[in-house]
Tab-separated table of C-alpha atoms in Angstrom:
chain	number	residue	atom	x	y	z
A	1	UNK	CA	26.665	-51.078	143.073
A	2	UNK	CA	29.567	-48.820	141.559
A	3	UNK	CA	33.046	-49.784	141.496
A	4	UNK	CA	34.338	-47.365	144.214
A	5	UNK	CA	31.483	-48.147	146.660
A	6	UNK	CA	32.454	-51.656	146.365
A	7	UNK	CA	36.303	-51.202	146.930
A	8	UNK	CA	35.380	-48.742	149.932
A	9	UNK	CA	32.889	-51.768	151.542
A	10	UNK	CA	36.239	-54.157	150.782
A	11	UNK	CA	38.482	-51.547	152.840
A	12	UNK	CA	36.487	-51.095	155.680
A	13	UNK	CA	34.743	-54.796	155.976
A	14	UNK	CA	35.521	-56.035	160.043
A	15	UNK	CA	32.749	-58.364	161.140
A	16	UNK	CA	31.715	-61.274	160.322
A	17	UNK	CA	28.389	-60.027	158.355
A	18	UNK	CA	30.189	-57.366	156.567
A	19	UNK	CA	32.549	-59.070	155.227
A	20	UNK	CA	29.927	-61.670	154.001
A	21	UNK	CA	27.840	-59.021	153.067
A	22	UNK	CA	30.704	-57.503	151.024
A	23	UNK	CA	31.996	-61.066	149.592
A	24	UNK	CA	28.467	-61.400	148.126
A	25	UNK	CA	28.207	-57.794	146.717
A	26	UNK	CA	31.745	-58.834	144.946
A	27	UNK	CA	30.315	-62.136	143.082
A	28	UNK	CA	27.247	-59.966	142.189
A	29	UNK	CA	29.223	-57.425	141.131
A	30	UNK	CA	32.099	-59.234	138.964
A	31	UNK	CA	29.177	-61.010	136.730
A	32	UNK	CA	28.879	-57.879	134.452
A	33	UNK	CA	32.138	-56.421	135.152
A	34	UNK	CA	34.547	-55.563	133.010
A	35	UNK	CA	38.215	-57.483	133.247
A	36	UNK	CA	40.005	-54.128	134.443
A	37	UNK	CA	37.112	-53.399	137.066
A	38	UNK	CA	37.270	-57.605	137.913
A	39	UNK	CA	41.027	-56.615	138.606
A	40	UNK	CA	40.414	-53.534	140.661
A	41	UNK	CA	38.139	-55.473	142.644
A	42	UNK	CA	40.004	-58.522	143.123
A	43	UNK	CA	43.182	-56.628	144.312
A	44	UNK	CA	40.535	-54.563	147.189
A	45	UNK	CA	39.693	-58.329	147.922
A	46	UNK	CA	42.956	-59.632	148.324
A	47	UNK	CA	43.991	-56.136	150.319
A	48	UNK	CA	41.393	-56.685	152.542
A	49	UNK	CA	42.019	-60.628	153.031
A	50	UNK	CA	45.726	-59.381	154.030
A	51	UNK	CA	44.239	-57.169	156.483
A	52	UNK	CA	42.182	-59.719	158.295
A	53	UNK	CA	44.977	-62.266	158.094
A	54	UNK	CA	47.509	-59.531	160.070
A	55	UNK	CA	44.487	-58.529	162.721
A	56	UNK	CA	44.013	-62.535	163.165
A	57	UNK	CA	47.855	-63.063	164.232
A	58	UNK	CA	48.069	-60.454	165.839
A	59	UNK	CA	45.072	-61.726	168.153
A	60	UNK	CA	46.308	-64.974	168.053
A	61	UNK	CA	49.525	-64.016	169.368
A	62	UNK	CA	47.680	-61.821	172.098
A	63	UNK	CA	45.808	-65.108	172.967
A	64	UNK	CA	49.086	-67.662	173.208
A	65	UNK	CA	50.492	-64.900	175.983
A	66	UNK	CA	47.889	-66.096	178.436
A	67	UNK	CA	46.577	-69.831	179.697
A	68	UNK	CA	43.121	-70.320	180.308
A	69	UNK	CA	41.804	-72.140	183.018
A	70	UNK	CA	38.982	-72.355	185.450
A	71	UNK	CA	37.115	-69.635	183.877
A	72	UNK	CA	40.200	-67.009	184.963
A	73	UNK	CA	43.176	-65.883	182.606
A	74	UNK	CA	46.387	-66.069	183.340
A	75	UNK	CA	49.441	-63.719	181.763
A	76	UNK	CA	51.961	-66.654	180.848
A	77	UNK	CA	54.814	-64.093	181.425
A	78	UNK	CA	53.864	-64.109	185.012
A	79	UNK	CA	53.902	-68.358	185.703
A	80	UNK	CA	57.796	-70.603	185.215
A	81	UNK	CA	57.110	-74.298	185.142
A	82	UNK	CA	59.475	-75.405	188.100
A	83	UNK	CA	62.394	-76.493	185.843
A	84	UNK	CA	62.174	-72.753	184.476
A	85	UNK	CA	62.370	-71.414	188.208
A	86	UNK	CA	65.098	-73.810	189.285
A	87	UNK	CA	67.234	-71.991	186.271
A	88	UNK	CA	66.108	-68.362	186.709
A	89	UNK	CA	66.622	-67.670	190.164
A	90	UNK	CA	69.995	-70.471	190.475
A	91	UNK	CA	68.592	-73.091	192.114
A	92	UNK	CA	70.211	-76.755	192.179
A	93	UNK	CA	67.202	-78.574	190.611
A	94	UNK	CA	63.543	-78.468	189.749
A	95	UNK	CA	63.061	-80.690	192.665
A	96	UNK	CA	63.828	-77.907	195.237
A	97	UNK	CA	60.663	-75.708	193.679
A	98	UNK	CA	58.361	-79.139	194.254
A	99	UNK	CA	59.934	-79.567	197.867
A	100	UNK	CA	59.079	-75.721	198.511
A	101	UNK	CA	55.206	-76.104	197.278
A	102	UNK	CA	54.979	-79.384	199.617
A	103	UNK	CA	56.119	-77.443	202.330
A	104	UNK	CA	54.112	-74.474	201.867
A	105	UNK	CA	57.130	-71.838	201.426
A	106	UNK	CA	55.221	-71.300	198.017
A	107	UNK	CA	51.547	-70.447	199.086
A	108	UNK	CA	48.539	-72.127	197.355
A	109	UNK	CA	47.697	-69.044	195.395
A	110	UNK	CA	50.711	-68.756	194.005
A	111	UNK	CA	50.701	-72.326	192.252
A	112	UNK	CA	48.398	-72.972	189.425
A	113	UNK	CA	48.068	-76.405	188.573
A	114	UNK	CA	47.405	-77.799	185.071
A	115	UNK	CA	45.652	-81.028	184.918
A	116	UNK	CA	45.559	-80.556	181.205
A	117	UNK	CA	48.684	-80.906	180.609
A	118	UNK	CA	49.382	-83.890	182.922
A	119	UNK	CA	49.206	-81.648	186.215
A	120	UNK	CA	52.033	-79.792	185.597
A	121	UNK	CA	52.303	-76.893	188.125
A	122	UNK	CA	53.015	-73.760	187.216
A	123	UNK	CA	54.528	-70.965	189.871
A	124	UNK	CA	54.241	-67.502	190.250
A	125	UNK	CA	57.525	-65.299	188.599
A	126	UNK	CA	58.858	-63.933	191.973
A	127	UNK	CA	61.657	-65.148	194.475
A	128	UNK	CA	60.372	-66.654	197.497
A	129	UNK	CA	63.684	-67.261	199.568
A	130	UNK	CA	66.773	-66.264	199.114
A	131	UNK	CA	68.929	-68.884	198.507
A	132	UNK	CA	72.440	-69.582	200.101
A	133	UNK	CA	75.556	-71.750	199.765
A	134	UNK	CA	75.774	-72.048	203.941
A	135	UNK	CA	75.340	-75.690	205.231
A	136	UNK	CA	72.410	-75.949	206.906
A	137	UNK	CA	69.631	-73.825	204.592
């Protein structure tokens, strides 16, 4: 295999079998290389290493964004744990966003609950009553 063929396979290597494929073309290739060509090759390897690394974290990233469960995915930007409610839309305490899901003010589908991560229950980003200083609410 010539040099530049190589270095093209390095650049454009996505799966899985190409980039074996390639990686074994390389140690073929470097056995009767000469040092500059070993160093032209090895710098395509490490370009293409860098490549895969960014594409990884960047799915990675993607992936922490939602939670997994039951088969369905859910966008974590969309769920608060109730402490996280209790702050964002000024309520007293975390214990008013339990009371509400007891009493049904938040509805079923709007609760996800994680038994993963010792049931914790996860509600739905959107105001559900307006809350008031009055005596009496």
């Amino acid at each position: 295999m010539k040099l530049r063929n190589l270095i093209e396979l390095l650049r454009t290597a996505d799966t899985p079998e190409e980039i074996t494929a390639v990686s074994q073309a390389v140690k073929k290739f470097v056995q009767d290389a000469s040092p500059e060509e070993v160093a032209l090759v090895k710098r395509a390897q490490s370009e293409m290493l860098d490549r895969i690394i960014a594409e990884s974290d960047m799915v990675i990233e993607e992936g922490k964004r939602y939670l997994a469960l039951n088969g369905k995915q859910y966008k974590l930007e969309d769920w608060l744990t109730s402490a996280e409610y209790a702050r964002k839309y000024g309520l007293s305490s975390a214990n008013v966003v339990t009371n509400w899901i007891m009493r049904g003010v938040i509805p079923p589908e709007d609760i996800i609950d994680v038994p993963e991560l010792n049931n914790l229950k996860l509600v739905r980003n959107r105001e559900y009553k307006k809350t008031s200083t009055e005596v009496g609410d």
